[in-house]
Coordinates of C-alpha atoms in Angstrom, one line a residue:
Chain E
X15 CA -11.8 37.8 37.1
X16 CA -12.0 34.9 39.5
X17 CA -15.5 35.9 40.6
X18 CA -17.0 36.5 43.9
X19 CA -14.7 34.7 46.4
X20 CA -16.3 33.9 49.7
X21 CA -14.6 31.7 52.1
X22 CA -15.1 29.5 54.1
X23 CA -17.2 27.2 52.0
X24 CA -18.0 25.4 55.0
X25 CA -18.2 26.5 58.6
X26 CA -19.3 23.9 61.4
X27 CA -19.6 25.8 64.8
X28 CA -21.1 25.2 68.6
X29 CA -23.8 27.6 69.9
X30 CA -22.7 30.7 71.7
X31 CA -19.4 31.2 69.3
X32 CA -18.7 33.8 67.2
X33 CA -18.3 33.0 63.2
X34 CA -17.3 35.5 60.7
X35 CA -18.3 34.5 56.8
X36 CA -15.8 36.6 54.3
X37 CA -16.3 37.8 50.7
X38 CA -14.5 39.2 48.1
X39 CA -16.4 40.9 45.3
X40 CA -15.5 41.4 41.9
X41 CA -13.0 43.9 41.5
X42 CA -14.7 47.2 39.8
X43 CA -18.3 46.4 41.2
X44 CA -19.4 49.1 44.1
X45 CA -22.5 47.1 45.1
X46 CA -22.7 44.3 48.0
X47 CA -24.9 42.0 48.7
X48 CA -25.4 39.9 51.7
X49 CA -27.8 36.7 51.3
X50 CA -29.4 34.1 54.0
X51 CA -31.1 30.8 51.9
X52 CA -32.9 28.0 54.3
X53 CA -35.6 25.3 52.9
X54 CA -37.9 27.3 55.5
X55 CA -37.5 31.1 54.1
X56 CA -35.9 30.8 50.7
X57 CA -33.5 33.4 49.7
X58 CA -33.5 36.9 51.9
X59 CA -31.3 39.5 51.4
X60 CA -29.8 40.8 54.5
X61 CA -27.7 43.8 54.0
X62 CA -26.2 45.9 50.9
X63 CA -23.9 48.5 50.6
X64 CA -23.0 50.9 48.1
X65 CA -19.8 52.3 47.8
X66 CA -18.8 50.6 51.3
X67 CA -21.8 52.3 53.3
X68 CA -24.5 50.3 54.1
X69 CA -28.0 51.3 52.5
X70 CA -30.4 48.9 54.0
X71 CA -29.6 46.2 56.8
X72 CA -33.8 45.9 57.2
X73 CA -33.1 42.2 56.6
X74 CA -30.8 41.5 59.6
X75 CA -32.4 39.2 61.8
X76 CA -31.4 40.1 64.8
X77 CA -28.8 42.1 66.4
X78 CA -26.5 39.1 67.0
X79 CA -25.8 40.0 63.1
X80 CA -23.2 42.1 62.0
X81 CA -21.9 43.5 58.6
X82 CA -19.4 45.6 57.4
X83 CA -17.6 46.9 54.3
X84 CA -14.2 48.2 55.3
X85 CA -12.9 48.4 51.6
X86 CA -14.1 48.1 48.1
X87 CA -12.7 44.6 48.1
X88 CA -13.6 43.0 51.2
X89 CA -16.4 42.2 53.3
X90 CA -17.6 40.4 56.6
X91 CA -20.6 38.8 58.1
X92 CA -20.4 38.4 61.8
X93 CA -23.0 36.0 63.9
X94 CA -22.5 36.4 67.9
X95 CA -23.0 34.5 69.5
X96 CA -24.4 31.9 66.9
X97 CA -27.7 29.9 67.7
X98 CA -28.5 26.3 65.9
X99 CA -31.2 28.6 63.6
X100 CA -28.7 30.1 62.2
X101 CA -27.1 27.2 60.7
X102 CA -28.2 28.5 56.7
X103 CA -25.6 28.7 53.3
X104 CA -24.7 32.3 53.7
X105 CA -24.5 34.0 50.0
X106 CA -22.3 37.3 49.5
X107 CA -22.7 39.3 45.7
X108 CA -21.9 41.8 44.1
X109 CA -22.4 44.5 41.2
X110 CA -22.0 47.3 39.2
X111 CA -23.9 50.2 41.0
X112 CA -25.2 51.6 37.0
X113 CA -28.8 50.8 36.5
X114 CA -30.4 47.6 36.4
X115 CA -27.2 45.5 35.7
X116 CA -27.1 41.7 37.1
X117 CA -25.6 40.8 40.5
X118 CA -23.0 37.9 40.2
X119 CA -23.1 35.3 43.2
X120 CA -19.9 33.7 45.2
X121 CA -20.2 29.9 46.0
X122 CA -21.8 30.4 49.4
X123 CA -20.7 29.5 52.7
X124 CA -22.6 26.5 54.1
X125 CA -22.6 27.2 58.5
X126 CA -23.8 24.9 60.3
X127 CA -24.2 25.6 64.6
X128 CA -24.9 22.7 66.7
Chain Z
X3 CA -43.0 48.3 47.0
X4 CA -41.3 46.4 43.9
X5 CA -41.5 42.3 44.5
X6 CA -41.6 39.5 42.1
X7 CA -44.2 36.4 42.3
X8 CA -43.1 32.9 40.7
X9 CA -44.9 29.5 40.0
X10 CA -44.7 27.3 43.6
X11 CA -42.5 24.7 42.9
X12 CA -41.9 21.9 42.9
X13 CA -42.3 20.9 39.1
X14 CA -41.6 17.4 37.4
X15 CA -41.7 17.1 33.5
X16 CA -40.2 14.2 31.7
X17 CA -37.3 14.8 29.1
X18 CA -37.9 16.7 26.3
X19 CA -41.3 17.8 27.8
X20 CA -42.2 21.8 27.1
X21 CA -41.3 23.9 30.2
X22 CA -42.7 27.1 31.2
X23 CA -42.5 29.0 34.7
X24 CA -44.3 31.5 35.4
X25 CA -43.0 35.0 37.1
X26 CA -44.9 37.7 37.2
X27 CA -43.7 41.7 38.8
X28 CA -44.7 44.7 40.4
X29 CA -42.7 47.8 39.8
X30 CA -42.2 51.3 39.7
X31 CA -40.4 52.8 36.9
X32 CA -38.5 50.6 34.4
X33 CA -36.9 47.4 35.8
X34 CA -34.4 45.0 34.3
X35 CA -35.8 41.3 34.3
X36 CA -33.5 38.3 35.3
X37 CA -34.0 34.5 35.3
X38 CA -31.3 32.8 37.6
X39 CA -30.5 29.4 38.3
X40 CA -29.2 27.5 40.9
X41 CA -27.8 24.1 40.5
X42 CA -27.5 21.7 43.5
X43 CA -24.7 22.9 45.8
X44 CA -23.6 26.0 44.0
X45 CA -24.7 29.7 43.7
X46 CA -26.9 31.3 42.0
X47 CA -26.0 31.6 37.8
X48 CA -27.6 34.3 35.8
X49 CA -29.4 32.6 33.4
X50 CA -30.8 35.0 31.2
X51 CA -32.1 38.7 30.9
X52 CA -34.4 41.3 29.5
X53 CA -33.7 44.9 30.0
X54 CA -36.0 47.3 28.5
X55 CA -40.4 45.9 27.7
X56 CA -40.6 43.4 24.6
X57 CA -36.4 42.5 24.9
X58 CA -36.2 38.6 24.7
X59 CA -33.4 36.8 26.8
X60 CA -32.4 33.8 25.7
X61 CA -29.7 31.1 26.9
X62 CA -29.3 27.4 26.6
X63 CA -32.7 27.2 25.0
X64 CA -34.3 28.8 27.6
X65 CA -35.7 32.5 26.6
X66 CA -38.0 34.8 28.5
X67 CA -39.9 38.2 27.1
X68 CA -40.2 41.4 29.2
X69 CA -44.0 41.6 28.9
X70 CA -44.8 45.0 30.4
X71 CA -48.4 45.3 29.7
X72 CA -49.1 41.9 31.5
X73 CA -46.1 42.9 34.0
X74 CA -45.0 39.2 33.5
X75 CA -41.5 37.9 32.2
X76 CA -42.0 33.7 32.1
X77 CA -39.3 31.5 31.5
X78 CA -39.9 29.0 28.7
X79 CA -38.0 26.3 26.9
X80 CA -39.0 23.9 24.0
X81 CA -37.1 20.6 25.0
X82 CA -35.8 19.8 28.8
X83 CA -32.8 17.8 30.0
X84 CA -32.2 16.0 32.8
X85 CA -29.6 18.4 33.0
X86 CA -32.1 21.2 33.5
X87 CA -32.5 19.9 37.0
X88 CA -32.2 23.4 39.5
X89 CA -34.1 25.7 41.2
X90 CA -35.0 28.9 39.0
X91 CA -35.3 32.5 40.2
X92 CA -36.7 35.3 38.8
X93 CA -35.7 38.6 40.0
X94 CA -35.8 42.7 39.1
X95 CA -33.4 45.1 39.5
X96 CA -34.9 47.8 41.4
X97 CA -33.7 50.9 39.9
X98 CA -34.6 53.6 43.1
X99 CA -32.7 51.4 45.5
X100 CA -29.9 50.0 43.4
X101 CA -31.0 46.1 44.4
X102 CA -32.2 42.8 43.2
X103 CA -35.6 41.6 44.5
X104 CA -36.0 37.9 44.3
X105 CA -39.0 35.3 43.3
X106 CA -39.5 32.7 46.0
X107 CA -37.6 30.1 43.7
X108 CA -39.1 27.5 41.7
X109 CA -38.0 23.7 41.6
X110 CA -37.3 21.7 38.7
X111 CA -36.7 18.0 38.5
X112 CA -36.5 16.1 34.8
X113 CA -37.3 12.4 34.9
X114 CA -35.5 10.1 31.6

């Protein structure tokens, strides 16, 4: 398996326009996970889903964030309209929904929104 | 609620100094322990992992022991590399909510 794909690895944006980050979990793996890491806060989880719903988007920041899950194997992350504090590497994951297994991490996307 | 407290960062050792990082948990129910590590640029790697109390992970002579009566599950390794340079998470899987709860992150330089 080729891993977690997310794409783009790098995203450089103006304030005010929309981005969308993409993922791609592993194929067979029913959890997602949605990730935000800045020198400031460290790593926060945003969203998750299981099965395609999502089961706690308490870490959203604002509503200018968006998620969904419209398949098993695909998933998007939508900021609009993007602010400069936003700029962050964007981490998507993903795993098995038994008990206690490991989540496995994509590459990141590193935004940045001037 | 379940959460996971790591060593503040960041830490310089020479090479081949001894290396331990500490990690300690709170939890409900039975956890599995992870050590992850993230190397400049890329994702985050699992490293290591303990599933069940008094399991030893071990991986690229790093190893870690679920310590359940001390709730603690610090990362140790006998002889660093400059190669061992990253940033080192320690998470749990929380069982009740199907996630992973992550330490703050702990950086790790090696001098030659």
């Amino acid at each position: 398996d080729a891993g977690v794909i997310q794409s783009p690895r790098h995203e450089v944006t103006e304030m005010g326009q929309e981005v969308t980050l993409r993922c791609k979990p592993i194929s067979g793996h029913n959890s997602l996970f949605w990730y935000r890491q800045t020198m400031m806060r460290g790593l926060e989880l945003l969203i998750y889903f299981n099965n395609n719903v999502p089961i706690d988007d308490s870490g959203m920041p604002e509503d200018r964030f968006s998620a969904k899950m419209p398949n098993a194997s695909f998933s998007t992350l939508k900021i609009q309209p993007s602010e400069p504090r936003d700029s962050a590497v964007y981490f998507c994951a993903s795993s098995s929904r038994a008990m206690n297994t490991e989540a496995f991490f994509g590459q990141g996307t590193r935004l940045t929104v001037v | 609620g379940n959460s996971v407290t790591q060593m503040e960062g960041p830490v310089t050792l020479s090479e081949e100094a001894f290396l331990t990082i500490n990690c300690t948990y709170t939890a409900t129910g039975y956890p599995s322990l992870f050590w992850y590590v993230q190397y400049p640029g890329e994702g985050l790697q699992l490293l290591l992992k303990a599933t069940k109390a008094d399991d030893k992970g071990s991986n690229k002579g790093f190893e870690a022991t679920y310590r359940k009566e001390t709730t603690s599950f610090h990362l140790e390794k006998g002889s660093v590399q400059v190669s061992d340079s990253a940033v080192y998470f320690c998470a749990l899987s929380d069982p009740g909510a199907s996630k992973i709860i992550f330490g703050s992150g702990t950086r790790l330089s090696i001098r030659p």
